[in-house]
CSV table of C-alpha atoms and ligand atoms in Angstrom, one decimal:
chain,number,residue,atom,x,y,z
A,57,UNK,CA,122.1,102.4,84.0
A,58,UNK,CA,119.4,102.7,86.1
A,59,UNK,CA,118.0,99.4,88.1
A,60,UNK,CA,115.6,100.9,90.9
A,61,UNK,CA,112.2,100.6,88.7
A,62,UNK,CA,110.4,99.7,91.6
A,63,UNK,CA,110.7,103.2,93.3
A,64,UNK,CA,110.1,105.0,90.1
A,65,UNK,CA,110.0,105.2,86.1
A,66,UNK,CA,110.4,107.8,83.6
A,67,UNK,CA,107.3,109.2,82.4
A,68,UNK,CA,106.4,107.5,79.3
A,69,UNK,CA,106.7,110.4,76.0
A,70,UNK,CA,103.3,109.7,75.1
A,71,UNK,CA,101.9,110.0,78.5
A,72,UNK,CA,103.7,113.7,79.0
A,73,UNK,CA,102.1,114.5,75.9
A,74,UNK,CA,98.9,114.1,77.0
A,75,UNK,CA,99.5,115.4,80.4
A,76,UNK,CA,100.6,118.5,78.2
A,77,UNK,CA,97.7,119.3,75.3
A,78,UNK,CA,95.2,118.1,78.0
A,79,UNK,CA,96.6,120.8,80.1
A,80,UNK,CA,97.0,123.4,77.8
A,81,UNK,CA,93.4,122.9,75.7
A,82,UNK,CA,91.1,121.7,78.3
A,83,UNK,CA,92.8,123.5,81.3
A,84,UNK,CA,89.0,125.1,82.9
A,85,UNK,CA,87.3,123.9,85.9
A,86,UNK,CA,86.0,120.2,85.3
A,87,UNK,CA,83.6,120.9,88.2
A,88,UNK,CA,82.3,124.8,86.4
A,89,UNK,CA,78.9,124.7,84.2
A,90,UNK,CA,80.4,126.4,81.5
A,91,UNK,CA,81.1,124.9,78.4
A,92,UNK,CA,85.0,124.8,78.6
A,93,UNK,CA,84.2,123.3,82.2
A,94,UNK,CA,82.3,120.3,81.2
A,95,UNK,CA,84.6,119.5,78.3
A,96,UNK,CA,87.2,119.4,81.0
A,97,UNK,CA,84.8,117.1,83.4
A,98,UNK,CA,84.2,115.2,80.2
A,99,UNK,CA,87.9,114.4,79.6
A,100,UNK,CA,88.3,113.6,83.4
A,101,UNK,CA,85.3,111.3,83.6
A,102,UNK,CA,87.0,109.3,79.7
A,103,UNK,CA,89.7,108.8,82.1
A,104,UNK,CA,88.1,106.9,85.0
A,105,UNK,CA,85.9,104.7,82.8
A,106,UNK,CA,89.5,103.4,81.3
A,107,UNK,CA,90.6,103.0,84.2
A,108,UNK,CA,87.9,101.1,85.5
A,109,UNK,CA,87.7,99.1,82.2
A,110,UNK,CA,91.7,98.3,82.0
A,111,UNK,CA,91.2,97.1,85.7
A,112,UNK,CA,88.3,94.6,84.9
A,113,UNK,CA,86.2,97.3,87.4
A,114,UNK,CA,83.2,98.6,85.0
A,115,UNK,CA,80.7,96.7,86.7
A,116,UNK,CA,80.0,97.9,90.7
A,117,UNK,CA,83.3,99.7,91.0
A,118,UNK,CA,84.5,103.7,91.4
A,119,UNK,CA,87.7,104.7,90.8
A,120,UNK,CA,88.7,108.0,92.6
A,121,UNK,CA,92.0,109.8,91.3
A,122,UNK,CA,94.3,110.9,94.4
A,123,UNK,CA,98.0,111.9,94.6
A,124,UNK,CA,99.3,108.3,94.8
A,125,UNK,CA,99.4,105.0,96.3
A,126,UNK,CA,100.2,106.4,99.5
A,127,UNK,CA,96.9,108.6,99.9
A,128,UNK,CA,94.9,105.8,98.2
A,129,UNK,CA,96.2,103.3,100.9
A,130,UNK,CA,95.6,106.0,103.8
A,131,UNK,CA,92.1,106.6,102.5
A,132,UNK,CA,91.6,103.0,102.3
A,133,UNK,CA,92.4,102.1,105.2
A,134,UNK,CA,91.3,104.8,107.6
A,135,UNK,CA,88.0,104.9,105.4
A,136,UNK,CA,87.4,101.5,105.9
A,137,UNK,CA,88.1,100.9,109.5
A,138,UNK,CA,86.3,104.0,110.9
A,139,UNK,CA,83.1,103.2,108.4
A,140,UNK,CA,82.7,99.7,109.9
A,141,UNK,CA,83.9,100.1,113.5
A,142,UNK,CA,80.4,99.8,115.0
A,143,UNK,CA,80.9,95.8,113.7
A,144,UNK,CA,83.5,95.2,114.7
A,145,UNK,CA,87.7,96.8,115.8
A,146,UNK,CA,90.0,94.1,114.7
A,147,UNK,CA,91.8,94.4,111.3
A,148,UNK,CA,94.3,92.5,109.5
A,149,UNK,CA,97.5,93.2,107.7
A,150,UNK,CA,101.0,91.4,107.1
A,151,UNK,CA,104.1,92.1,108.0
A,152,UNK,CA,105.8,93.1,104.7
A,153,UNK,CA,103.6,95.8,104.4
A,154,UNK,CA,105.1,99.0,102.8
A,155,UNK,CA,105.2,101.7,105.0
A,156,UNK,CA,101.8,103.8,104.0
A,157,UNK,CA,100.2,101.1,105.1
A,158,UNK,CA,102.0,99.4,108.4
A,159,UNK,CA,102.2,103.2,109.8
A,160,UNK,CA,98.2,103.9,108.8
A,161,UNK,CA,97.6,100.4,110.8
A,162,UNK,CA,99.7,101.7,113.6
A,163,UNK,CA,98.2,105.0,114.1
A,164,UNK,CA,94.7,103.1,114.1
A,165,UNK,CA,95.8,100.6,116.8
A,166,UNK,CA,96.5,104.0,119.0
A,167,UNK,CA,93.3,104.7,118.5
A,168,UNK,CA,91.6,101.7,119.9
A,169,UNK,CA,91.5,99.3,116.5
A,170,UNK,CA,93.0,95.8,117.0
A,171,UNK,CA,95.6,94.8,114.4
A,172,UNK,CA,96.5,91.2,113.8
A,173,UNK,CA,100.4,91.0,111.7
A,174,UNK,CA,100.3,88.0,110.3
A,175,UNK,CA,104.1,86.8,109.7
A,176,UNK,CA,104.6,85.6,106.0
A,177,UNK,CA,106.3,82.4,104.3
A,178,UNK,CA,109.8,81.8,103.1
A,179,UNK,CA,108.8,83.4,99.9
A,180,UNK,CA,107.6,86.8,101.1
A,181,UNK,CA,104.0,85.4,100.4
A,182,UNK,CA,101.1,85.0,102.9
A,183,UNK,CA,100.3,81.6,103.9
A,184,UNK,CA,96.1,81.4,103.7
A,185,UNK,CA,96.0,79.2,106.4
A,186,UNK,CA,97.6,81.9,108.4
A,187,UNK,CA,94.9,84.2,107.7
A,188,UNK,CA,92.1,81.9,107.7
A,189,UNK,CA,93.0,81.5,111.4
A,190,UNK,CA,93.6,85.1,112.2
A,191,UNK,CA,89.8,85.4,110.6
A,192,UNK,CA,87.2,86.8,113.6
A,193,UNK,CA,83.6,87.8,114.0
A,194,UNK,CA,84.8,91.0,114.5
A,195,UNK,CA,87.1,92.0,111.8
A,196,UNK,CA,86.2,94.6,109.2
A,197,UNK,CA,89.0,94.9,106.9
A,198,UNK,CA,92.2,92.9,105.7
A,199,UNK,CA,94.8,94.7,103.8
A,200,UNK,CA,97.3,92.8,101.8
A,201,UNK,CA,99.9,93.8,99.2
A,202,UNK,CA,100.0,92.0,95.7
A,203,UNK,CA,103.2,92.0,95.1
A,204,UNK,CA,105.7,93.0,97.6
A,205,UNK,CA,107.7,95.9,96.7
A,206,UNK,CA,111.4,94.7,98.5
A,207,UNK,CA,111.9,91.3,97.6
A,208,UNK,CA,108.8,90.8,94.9
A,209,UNK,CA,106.5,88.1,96.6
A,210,UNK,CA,103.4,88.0,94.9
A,211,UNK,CA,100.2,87.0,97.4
A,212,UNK,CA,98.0,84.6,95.8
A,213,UNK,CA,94.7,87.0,95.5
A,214,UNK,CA,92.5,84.6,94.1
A,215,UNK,CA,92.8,82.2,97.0
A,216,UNK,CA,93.3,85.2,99.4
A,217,UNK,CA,89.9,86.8,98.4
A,218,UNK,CA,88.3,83.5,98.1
A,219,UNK,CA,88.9,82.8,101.2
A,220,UNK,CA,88.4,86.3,102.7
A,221,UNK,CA,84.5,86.3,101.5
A,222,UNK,CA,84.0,82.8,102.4
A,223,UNK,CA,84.7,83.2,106.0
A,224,UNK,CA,83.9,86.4,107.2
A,225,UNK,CA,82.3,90.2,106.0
A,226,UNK,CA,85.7,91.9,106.3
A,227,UNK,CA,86.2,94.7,103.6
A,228,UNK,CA,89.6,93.3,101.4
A,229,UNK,CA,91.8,96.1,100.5
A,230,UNK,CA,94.9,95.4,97.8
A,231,UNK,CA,97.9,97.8,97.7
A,232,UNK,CA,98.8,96.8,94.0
A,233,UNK,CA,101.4,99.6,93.8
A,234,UNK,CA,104.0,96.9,92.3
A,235,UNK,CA,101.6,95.0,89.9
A,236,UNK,CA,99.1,97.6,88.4
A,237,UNK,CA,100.5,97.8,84.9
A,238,UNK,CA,103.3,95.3,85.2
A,239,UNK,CA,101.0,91.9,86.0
A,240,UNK,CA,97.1,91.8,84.8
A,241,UNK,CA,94.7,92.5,87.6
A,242,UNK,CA,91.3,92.0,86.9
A,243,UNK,CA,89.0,92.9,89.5
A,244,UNK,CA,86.0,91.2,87.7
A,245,UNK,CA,87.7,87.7,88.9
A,246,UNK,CA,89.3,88.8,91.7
A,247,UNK,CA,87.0,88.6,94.9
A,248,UNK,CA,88.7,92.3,95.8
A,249,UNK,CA,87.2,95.6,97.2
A,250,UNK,CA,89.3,98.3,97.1
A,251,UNK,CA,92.9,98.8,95.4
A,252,UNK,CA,95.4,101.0,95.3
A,253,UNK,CA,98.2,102.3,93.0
A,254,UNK,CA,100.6,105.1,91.7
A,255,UNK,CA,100.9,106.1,87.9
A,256,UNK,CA,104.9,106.2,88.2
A,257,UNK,CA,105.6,103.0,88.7
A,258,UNK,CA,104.6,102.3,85.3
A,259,UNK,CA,105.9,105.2,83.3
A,260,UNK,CA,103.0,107.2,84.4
A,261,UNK,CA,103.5,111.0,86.5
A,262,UNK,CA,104.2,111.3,89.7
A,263,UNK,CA,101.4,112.3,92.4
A,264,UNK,CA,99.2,110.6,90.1
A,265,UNK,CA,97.5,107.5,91.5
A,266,UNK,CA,93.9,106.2,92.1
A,267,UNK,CA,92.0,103.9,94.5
A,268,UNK,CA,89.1,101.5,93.1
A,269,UNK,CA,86.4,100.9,95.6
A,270,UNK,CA,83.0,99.4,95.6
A,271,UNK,CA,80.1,101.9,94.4
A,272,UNK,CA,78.2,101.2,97.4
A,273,UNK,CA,81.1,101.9,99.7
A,274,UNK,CA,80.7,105.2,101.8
A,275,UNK,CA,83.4,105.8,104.0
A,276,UNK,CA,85.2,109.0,105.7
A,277,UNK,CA,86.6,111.4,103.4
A,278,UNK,CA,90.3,112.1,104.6
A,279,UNK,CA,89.6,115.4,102.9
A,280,UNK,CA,86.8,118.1,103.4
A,281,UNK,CA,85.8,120.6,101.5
A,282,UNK,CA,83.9,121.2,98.2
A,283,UNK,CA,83.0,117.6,97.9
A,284,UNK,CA,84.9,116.1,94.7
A,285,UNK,CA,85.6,113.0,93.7
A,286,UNK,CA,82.1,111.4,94.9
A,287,UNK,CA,82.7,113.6,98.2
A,288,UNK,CA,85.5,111.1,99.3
A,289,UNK,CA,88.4,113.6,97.9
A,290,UNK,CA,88.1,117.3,97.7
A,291,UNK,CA,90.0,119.7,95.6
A,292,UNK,CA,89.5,120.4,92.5
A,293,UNK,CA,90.3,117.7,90.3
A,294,UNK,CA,92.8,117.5,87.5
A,295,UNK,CA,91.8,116.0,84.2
A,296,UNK,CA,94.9,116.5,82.7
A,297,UNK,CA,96.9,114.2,85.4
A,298,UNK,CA,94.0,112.0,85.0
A,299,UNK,CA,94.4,111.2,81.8
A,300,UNK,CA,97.9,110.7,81.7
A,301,UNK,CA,97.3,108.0,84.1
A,302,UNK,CA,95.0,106.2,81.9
A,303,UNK,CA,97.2,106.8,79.1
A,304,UNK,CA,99.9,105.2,81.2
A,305,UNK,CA,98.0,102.3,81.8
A,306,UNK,CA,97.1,101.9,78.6
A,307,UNK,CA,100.1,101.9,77.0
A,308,UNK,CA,102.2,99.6,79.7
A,309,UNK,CA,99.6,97.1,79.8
A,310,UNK,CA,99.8,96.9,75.7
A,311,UNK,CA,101.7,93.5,75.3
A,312,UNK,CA,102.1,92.8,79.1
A,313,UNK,CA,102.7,89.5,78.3
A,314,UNK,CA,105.6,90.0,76.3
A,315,UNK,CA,107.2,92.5,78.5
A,316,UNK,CA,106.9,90.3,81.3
A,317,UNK,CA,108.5,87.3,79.1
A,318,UNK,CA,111.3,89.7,78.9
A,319,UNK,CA,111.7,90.9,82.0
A,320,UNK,CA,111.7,87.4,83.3
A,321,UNK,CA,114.5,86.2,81.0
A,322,UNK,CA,116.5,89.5,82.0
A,323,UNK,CA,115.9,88.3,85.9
A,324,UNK,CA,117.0,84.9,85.3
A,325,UNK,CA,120.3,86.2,83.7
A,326,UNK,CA,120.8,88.6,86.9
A,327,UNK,CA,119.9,85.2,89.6
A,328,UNK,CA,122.2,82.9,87.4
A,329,UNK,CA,125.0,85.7,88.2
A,330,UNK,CA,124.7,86.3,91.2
A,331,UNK,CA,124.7,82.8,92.4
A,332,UNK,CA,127.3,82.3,91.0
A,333,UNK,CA,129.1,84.8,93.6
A,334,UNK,CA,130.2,83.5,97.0
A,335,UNK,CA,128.2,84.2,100.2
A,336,UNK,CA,124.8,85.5,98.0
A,337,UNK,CA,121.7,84.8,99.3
A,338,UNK,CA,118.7,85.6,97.0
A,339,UNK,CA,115.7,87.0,99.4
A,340,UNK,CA,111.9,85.6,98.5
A,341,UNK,CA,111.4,83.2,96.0
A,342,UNK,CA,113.4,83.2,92.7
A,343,UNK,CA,111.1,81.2,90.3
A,344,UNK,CA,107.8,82.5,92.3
A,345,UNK,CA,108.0,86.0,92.7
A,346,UNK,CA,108.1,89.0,90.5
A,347,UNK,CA,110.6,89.6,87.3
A,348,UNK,CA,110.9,93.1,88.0
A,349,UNK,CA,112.1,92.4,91.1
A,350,UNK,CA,115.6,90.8,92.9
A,351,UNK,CA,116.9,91.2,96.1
A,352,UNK,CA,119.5,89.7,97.6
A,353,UNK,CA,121.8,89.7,100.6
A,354,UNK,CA,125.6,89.8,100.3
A,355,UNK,CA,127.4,88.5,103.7
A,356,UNK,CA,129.7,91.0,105.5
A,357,UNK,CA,129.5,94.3,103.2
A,358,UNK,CA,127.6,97.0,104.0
A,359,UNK,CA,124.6,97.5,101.2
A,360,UNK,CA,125.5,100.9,101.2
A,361,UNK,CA,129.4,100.0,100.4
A,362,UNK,CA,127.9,98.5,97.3
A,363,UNK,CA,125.3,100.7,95.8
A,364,UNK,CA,128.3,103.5,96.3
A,365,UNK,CA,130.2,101.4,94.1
A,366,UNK,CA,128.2,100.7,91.3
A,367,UNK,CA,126.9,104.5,91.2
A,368,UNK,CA,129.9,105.0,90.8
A,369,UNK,CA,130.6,103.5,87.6
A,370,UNK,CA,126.7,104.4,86.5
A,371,UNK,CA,124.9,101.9,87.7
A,372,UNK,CA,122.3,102.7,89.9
A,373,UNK,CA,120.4,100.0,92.5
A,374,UNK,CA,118.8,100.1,95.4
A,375,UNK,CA,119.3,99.1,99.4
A,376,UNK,CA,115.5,98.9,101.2
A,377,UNK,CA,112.6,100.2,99.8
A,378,UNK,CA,113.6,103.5,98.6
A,379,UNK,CA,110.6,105.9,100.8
A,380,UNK,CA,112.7,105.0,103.9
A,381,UNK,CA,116.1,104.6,102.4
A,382,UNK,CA,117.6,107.3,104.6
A,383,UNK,CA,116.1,105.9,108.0
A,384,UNK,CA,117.0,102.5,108.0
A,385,UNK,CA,119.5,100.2,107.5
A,386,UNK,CA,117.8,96.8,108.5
A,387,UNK,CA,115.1,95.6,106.0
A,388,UNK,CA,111.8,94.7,107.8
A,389,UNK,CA,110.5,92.9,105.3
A,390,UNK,CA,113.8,90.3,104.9
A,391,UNK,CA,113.8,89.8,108.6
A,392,UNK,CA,110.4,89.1,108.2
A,393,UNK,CA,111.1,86.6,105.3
A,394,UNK,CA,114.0,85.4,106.3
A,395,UNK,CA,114.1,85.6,110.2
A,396,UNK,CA,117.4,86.6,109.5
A,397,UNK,CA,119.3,90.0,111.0
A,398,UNK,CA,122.3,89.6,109.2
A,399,UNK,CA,120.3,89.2,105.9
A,400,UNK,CA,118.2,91.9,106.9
A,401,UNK,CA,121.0,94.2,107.3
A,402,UNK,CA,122.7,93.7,104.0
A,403,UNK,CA,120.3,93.2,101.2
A,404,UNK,CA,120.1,94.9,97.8
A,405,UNK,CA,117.6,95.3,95.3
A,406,UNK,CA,117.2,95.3,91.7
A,407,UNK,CA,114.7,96.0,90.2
A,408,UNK,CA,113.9,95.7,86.3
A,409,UNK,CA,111.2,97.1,83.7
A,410,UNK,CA,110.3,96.5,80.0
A,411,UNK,CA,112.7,99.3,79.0
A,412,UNK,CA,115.6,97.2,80.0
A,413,UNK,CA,118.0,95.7,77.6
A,414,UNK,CA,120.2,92.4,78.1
A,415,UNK,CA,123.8,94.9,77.5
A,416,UNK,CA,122.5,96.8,80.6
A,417,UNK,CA,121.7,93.6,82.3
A,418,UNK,CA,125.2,91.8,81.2
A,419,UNK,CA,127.0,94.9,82.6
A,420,UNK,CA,125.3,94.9,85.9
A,421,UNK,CA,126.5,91.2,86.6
A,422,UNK,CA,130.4,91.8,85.5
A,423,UNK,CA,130.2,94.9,87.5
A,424,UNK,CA,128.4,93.7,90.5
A,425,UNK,CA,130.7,90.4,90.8
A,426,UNK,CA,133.9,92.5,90.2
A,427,UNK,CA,133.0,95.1,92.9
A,428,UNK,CA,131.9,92.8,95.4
A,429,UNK,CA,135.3,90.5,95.4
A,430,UNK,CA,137.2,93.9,95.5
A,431,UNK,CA,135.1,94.7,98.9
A,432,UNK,CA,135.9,91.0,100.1
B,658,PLP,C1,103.9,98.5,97.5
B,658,PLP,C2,103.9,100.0,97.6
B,658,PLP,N1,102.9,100.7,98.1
B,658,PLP,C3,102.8,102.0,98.2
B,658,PLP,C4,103.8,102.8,97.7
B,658,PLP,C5,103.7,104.3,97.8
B,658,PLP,O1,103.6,104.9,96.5
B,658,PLP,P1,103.7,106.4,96.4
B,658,PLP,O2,105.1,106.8,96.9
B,658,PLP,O3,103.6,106.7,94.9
B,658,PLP,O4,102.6,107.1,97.1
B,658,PLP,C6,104.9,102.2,97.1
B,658,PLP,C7,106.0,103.0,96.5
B,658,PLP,O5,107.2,102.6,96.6
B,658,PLP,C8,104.9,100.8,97.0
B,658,PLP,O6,106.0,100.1,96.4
């Protein structure tokens, strides 16, 4: 039983299936002048107008395929930074950032950018206020997740953006890795420049994500070479993992709203249980925050202890954000939310998607509470 959605979900049937006949039918050069070439193009280019469309982007938007959310948030990032630097060096970020941002940040500090962290709120979120006052002549870009991918905070973009554009000319870049098929985001009412996801968090392929950016934005390609993707991503493109991604899309943003009825139901079941379990903290906000997301701290045993023990018996969760899971013990982002060490250093997470089913969810709670008073 498998409860770590927010790393990763299975490809979706449908979606392999396209990622297959596209492959073996239109497999020729989308950027060759040949027939077989510009049906391939033509496939590639389907792909990016649905993405654009399921994203609320037609109007004054590109979206450029790339390898993930981790590239897109690089090429963000750096892209944005270095195009505006003669403005202006200081740029903002939070402190729950995943890691392919908060390292991108740091490696452009080292390089002579400023970089304000703004703290965040008992519930993971950023406080506007907070960034309002972090707000300066001279800052270019401000990159803030949606929803936070350890403890499921979502950041209020509409206020966020709102106030972003009505104080100042900074560039407002969205890592939407955790929403982008899970919650709606609509980019024609958000005041939002660029954003990033991955296909595989929502039963997409993996290597397979895209970044939406403004049509008039130029910035620095990370990659050089025969000039693809608008000249911002070279190599030649893939049409096939393309369109698996809008296929992906597609599909997991059919009935979103039922799905997420669902999943929030399923989460409620999980909190209800776990409360109900001595020294458990829940981390971020419970009626705020994600469904597909829990995490929570259990005083004195290791998170490690626990996860063993539910693998064991075939359930499979998560400790910090799985990218890192081998480096770290202490979760950044619960200190950062909690202010806590202890919390920090023994939180779990669960995390949930429209294929799970109540029995799953029913077994995970009996198990969970069983296995933790054996470890007490
Ligand atoms: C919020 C967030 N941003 C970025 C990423 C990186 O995505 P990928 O590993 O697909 O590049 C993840 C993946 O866990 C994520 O959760």
């Amino acid at each position: 039983m498998y409860f770590d959605y927010a790393a990763t979900t299975p490809p979706d049937d449908e979606v392999l299936k396209t990622f297959d006949a596209v492959n073996r039918n239109f497999w020729a050069n989308p950027h060759a002048l040949h027939r077989p070439g510009m049906r391939a193009e033509q496939l590639l280019e389907q792909a990016r107008v649905q993405v654009l469309s399921l994203l609320g982007a037609e109007n004054g938007f590109r979206c450029i395929f790339t390898s993930g959310a981790t590239e897109s948030n690089n090429m963000a990032i750096r892209g944005a930074a270095n195009r505006f630097k003669s403005r202006g060096r200081h740029l903002i970020t939070s402190a729950v950032e995943h890691p392919s941002v908060l390292t991108v940040f740091q490696s452009l500090e080292s390089e002579g950018f400023e970089v304000t962290l703004l703290p965040v709120l008992d519930n993971g979120t950023v406080d506007p206020e907070e960034l309002k006052a972090a707000l300066r002549p001279d800052t270019t870009l401000i990159s803030l997740m949606h929803v936070n991918n350890e403890v499921g905070a979502i950041n209020d973009l509409p206020t966020l953006g709102k106030l972003i554009k009505e104080n100042s000319n900074a560039v407002f870049h969205v890592d939407a890795a955790q929403s982008v098929g899970k919650l709606p985001v609509d980019l024609s009412k958000l005041r939002v420049d660029m954003l990033t996801f991955s296909a595989h968090k929502f039963y997409g392929l993996k290597g397979s994500g895209a970044l939406i950016f403004p049509e008039k934005m130029v910035f620095k390609p990370l990659l050089y070479g025969g000039g693809q993707e608008f000249g911002l991503r070279s190599g030649t493109a893939d049409p096939a993992r393309a369109a698996a991604l809008a296929k992906a899309l597609r599909l997991s943003l059919e009935n979103w709203d039922e799905k997420l009825a669902k999943v929030s139901r399923l989460k409620c079941r999980i909190v209800e249980a776990l409360t109900e379990i001595p020294d458990v903290e829940i981390n971020g906000s419970i009626d705020e925050g994600s469904p597909y997301i829990i995490n929570c701290s259990v005083a004195g045993i290791k998170p490690e202890t626990i996860l063993q023990g539910l693998s064991e018996k075939g359930i499979y969760i998560s400790t910090v954000s799985a990218c890192s899971a081998r480096q770290t013990i202490e979760s950044g982002v619960v200190r950062a939310v909690t202010g806590s060490p202890e919390r920090a250093q023994h939180s779990i997470r669960i995390s949930l998607a429209s294929i799970t089913v109540q029995k799953e969810v029913d077994t995970l709670c009996a198990t969970l509470s069983t296995i933790i008073e054996m470890l007490r």
